[in-house]
Each structure stands twice: as structure tokens, then as C-alpha cells.
mmCIF file of N, CA and C in Angstrom:
data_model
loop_
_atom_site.group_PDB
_atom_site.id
_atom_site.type_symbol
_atom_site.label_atom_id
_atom_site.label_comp_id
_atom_site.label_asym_id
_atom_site.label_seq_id
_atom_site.Cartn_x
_atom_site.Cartn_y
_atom_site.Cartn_z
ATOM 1 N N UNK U 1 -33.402 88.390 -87.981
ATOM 2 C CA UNK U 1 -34.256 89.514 -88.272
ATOM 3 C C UNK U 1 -35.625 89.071 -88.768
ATOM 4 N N UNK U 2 -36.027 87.856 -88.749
ATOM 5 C CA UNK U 2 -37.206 87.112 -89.312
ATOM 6 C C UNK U 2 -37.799 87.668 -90.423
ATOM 7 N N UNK U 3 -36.600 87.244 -91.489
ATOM 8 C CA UNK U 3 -37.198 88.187 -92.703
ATOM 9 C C UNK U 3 -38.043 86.999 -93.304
ATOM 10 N N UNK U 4 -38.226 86.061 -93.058
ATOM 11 C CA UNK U 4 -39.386 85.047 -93.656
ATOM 12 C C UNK U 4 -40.368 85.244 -92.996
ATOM 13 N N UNK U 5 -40.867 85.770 -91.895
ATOM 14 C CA UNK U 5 -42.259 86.146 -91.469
ATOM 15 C C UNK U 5 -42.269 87.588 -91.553
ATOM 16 N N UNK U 6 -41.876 88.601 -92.442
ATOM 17 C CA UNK U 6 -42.015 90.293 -92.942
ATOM 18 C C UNK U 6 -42.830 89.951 -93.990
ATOM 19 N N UNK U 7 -43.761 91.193 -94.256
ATOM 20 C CA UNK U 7 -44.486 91.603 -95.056
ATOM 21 C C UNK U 7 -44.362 92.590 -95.643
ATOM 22 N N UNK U 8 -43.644 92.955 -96.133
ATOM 23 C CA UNK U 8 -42.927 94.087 -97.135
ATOM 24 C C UNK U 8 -43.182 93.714 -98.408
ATOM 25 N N UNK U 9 -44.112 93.867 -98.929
ATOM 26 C CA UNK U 9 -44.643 93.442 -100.195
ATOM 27 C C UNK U 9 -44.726 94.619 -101.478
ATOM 28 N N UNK U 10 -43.906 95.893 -100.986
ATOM 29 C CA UNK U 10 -44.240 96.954 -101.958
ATOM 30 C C UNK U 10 -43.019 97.136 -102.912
ATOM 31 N N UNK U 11 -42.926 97.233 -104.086
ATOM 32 C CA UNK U 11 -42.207 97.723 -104.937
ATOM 33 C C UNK U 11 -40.861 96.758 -104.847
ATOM 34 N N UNK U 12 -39.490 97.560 -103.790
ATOM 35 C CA UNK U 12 -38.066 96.911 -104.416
ATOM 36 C C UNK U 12 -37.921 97.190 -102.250
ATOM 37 N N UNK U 13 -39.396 97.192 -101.628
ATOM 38 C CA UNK U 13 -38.946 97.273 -100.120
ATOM 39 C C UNK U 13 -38.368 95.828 -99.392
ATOM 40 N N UNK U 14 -38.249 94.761 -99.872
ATOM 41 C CA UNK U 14 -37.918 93.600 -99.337
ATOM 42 C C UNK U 14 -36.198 93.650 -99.528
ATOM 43 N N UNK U 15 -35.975 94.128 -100.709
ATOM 44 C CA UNK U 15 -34.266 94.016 -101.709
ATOM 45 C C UNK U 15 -33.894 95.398 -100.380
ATOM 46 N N UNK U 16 -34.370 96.356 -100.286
ATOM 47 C CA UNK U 16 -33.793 97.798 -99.837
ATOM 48 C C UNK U 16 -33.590 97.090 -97.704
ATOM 49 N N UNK U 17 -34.792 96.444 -97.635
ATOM 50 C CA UNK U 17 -34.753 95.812 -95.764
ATOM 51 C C UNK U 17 -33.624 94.717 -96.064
ATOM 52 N N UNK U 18 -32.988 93.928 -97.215
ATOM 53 C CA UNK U 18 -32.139 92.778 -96.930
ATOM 54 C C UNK U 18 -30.709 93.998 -96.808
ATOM 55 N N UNK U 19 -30.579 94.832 -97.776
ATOM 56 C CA UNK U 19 -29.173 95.827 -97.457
ATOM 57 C C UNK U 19 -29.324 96.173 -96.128
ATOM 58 N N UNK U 20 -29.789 96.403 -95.500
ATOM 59 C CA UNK U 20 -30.438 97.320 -93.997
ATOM 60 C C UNK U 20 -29.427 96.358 -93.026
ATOM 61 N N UNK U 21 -30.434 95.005 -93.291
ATOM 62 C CA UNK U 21 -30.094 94.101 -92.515
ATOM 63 C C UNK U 21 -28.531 93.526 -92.708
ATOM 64 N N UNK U 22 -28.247 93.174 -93.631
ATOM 65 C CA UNK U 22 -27.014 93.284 -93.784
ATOM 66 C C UNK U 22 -25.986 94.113 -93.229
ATOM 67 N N UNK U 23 -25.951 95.568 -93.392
ATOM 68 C CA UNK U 23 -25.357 96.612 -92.618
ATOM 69 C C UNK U 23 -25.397 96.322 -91.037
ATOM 70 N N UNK U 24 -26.412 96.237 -90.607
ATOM 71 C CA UNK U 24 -26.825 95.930 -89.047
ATOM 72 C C UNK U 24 -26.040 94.583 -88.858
ATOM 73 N N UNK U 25 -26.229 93.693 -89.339
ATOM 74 C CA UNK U 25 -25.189 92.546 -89.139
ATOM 75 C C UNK U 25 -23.604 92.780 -88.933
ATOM 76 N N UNK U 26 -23.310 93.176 -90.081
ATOM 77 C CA UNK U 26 -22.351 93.536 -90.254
ATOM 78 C C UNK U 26 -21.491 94.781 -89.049
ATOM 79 N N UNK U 27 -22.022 95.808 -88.688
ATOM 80 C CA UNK U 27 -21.588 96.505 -87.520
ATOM 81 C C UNK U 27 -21.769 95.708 -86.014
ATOM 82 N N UNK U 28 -23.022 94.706 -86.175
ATOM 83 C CA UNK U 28 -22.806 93.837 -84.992
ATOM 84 C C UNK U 28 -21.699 93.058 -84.816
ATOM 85 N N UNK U 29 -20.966 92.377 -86.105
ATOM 86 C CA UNK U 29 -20.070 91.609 -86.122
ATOM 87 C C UNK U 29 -18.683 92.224 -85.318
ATOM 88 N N UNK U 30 -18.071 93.456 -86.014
ATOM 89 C CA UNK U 30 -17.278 94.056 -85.992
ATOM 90 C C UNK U 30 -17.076 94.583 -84.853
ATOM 91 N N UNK U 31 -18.341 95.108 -83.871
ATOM 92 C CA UNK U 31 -18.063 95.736 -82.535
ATOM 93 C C UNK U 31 -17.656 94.526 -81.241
ATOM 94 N N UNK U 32 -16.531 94.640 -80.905
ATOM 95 C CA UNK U 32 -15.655 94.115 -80.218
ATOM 96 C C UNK U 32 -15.744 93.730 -78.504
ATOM 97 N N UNK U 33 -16.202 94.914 -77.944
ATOM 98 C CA UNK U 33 -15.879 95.168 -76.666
ATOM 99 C C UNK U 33 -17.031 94.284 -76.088
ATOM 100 N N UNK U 34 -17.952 93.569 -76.453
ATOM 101 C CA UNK U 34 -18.645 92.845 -76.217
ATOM 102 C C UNK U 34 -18.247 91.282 -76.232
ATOM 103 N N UNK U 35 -17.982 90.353 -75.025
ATOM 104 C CA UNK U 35 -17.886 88.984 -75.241
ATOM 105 C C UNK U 35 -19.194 88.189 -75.687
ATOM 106 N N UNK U 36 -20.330 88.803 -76.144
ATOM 107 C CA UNK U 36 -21.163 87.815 -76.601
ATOM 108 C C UNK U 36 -21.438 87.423 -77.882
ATOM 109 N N UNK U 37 -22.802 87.257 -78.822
ATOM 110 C CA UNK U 37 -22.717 86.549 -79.862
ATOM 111 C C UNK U 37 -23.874 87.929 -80.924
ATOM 112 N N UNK U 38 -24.066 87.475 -81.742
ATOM 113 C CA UNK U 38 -24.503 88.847 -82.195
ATOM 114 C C UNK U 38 -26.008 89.075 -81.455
ATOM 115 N N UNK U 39 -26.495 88.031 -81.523
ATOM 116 C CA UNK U 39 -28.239 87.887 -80.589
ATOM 117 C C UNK U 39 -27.935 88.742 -79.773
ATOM 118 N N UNK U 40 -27.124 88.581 -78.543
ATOM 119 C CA UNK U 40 -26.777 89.615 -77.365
ATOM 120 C C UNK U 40 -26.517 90.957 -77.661
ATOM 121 N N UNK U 41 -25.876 91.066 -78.547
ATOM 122 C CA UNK U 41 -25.414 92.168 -78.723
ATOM 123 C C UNK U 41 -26.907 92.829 -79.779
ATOM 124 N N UNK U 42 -27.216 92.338 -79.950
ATOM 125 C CA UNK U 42 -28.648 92.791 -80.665
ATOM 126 C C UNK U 42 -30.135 93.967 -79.687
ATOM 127 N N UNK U 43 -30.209 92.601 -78.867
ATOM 128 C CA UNK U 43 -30.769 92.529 -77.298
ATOM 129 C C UNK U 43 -29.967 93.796 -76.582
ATOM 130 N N UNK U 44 -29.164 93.735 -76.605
ATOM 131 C CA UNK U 44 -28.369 95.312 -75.895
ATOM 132 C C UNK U 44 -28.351 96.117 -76.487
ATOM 133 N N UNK U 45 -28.332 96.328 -77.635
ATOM 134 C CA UNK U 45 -28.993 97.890 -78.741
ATOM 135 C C UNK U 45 -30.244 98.495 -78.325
ATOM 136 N N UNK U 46 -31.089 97.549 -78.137
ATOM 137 C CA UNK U 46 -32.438 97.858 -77.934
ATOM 138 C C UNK U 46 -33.086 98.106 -76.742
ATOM 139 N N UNK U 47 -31.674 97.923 -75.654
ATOM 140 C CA UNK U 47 -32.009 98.038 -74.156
ATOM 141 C C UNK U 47 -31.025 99.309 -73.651
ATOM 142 N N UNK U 48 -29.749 99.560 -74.448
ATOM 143 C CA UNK U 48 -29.103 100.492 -74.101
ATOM 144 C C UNK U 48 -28.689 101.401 -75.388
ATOM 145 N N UNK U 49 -29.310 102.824 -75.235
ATOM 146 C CA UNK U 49 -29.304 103.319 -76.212
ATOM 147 C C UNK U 49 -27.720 104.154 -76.136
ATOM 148 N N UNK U 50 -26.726 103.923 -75.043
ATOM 149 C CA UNK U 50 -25.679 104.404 -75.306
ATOM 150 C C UNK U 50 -24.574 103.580 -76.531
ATOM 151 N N UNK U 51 -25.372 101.922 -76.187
ATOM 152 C CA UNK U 51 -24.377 101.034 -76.920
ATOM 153 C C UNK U 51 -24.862 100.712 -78.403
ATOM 154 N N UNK U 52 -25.913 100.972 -78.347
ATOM 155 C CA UNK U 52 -26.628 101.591 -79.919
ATOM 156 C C UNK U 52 -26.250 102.564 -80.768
ATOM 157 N N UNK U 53 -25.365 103.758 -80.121
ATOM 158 C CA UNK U 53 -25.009 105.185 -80.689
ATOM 159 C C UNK U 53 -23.454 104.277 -80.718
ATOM 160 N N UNK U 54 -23.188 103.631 -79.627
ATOM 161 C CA UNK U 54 -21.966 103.212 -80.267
ATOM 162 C C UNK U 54 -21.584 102.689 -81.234
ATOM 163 N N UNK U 55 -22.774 101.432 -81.528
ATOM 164 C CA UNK U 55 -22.581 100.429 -82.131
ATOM 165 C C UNK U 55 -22.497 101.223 -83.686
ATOM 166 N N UNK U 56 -23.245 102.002 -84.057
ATOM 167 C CA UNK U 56 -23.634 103.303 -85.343
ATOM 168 C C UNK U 56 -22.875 104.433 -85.358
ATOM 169 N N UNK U 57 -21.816 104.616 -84.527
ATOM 170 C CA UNK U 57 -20.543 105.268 -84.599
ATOM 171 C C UNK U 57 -21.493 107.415 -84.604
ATOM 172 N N UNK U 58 -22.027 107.672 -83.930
ATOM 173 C CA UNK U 58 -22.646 108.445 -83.612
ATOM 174 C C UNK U 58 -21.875 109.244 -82.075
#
């Protein structure tokens, strides 16, 4: 998530984007039906918005 090159410099927004990211990790891990690695499955959120609603249980 290249949180060493973010600029979130306001208040408690760096602590509130590491939970975010975490969560997002974390549902990448867990979703199954995918043989790839989380990168891929990252890359396919952002290209298929059906497997995005999946991935977020929507």
C-alpha cells in the first residue's frame, strides 16, 4: 500500500489509513476462490468491480 511514500500528515490520519489497510489486507487474505497472491487479488479489485463487492461482502 506504499505507506512510506503517503503523505497523510494531519492529526491521528496516518494511525486511522494503517487500520484501513490492515482490514483490506486482511479480507484479501481470507477470500479464497482466487489461486493467486494478495498483489493479484488486489489488481482484480480495481479491475473488477463485481470481485470488489465480493471481496467487501456487499
Amino acid at each position: 500500500f506504499s505507506e512510506d511514500q503517503s503523505r497523510k500528515r494531519a492529526d491521528n490520519a496516518a494511525q486511522n489509513f494503517s487500520v484501513l489497510t490492515k482490514i483490506a489486507l486482511n479480507l484479501l487474505k481470507n477470500e479464497k476462490t482466487l489461486k493467486v497472491g494478495v498483489r493479484g487479488k488486489r489488481l482484480k479489485a480495481g479491475w473488477d468491480n463485481r470481485y470488489l463487492e465480493k471481496l467487501i461482502n456487499l
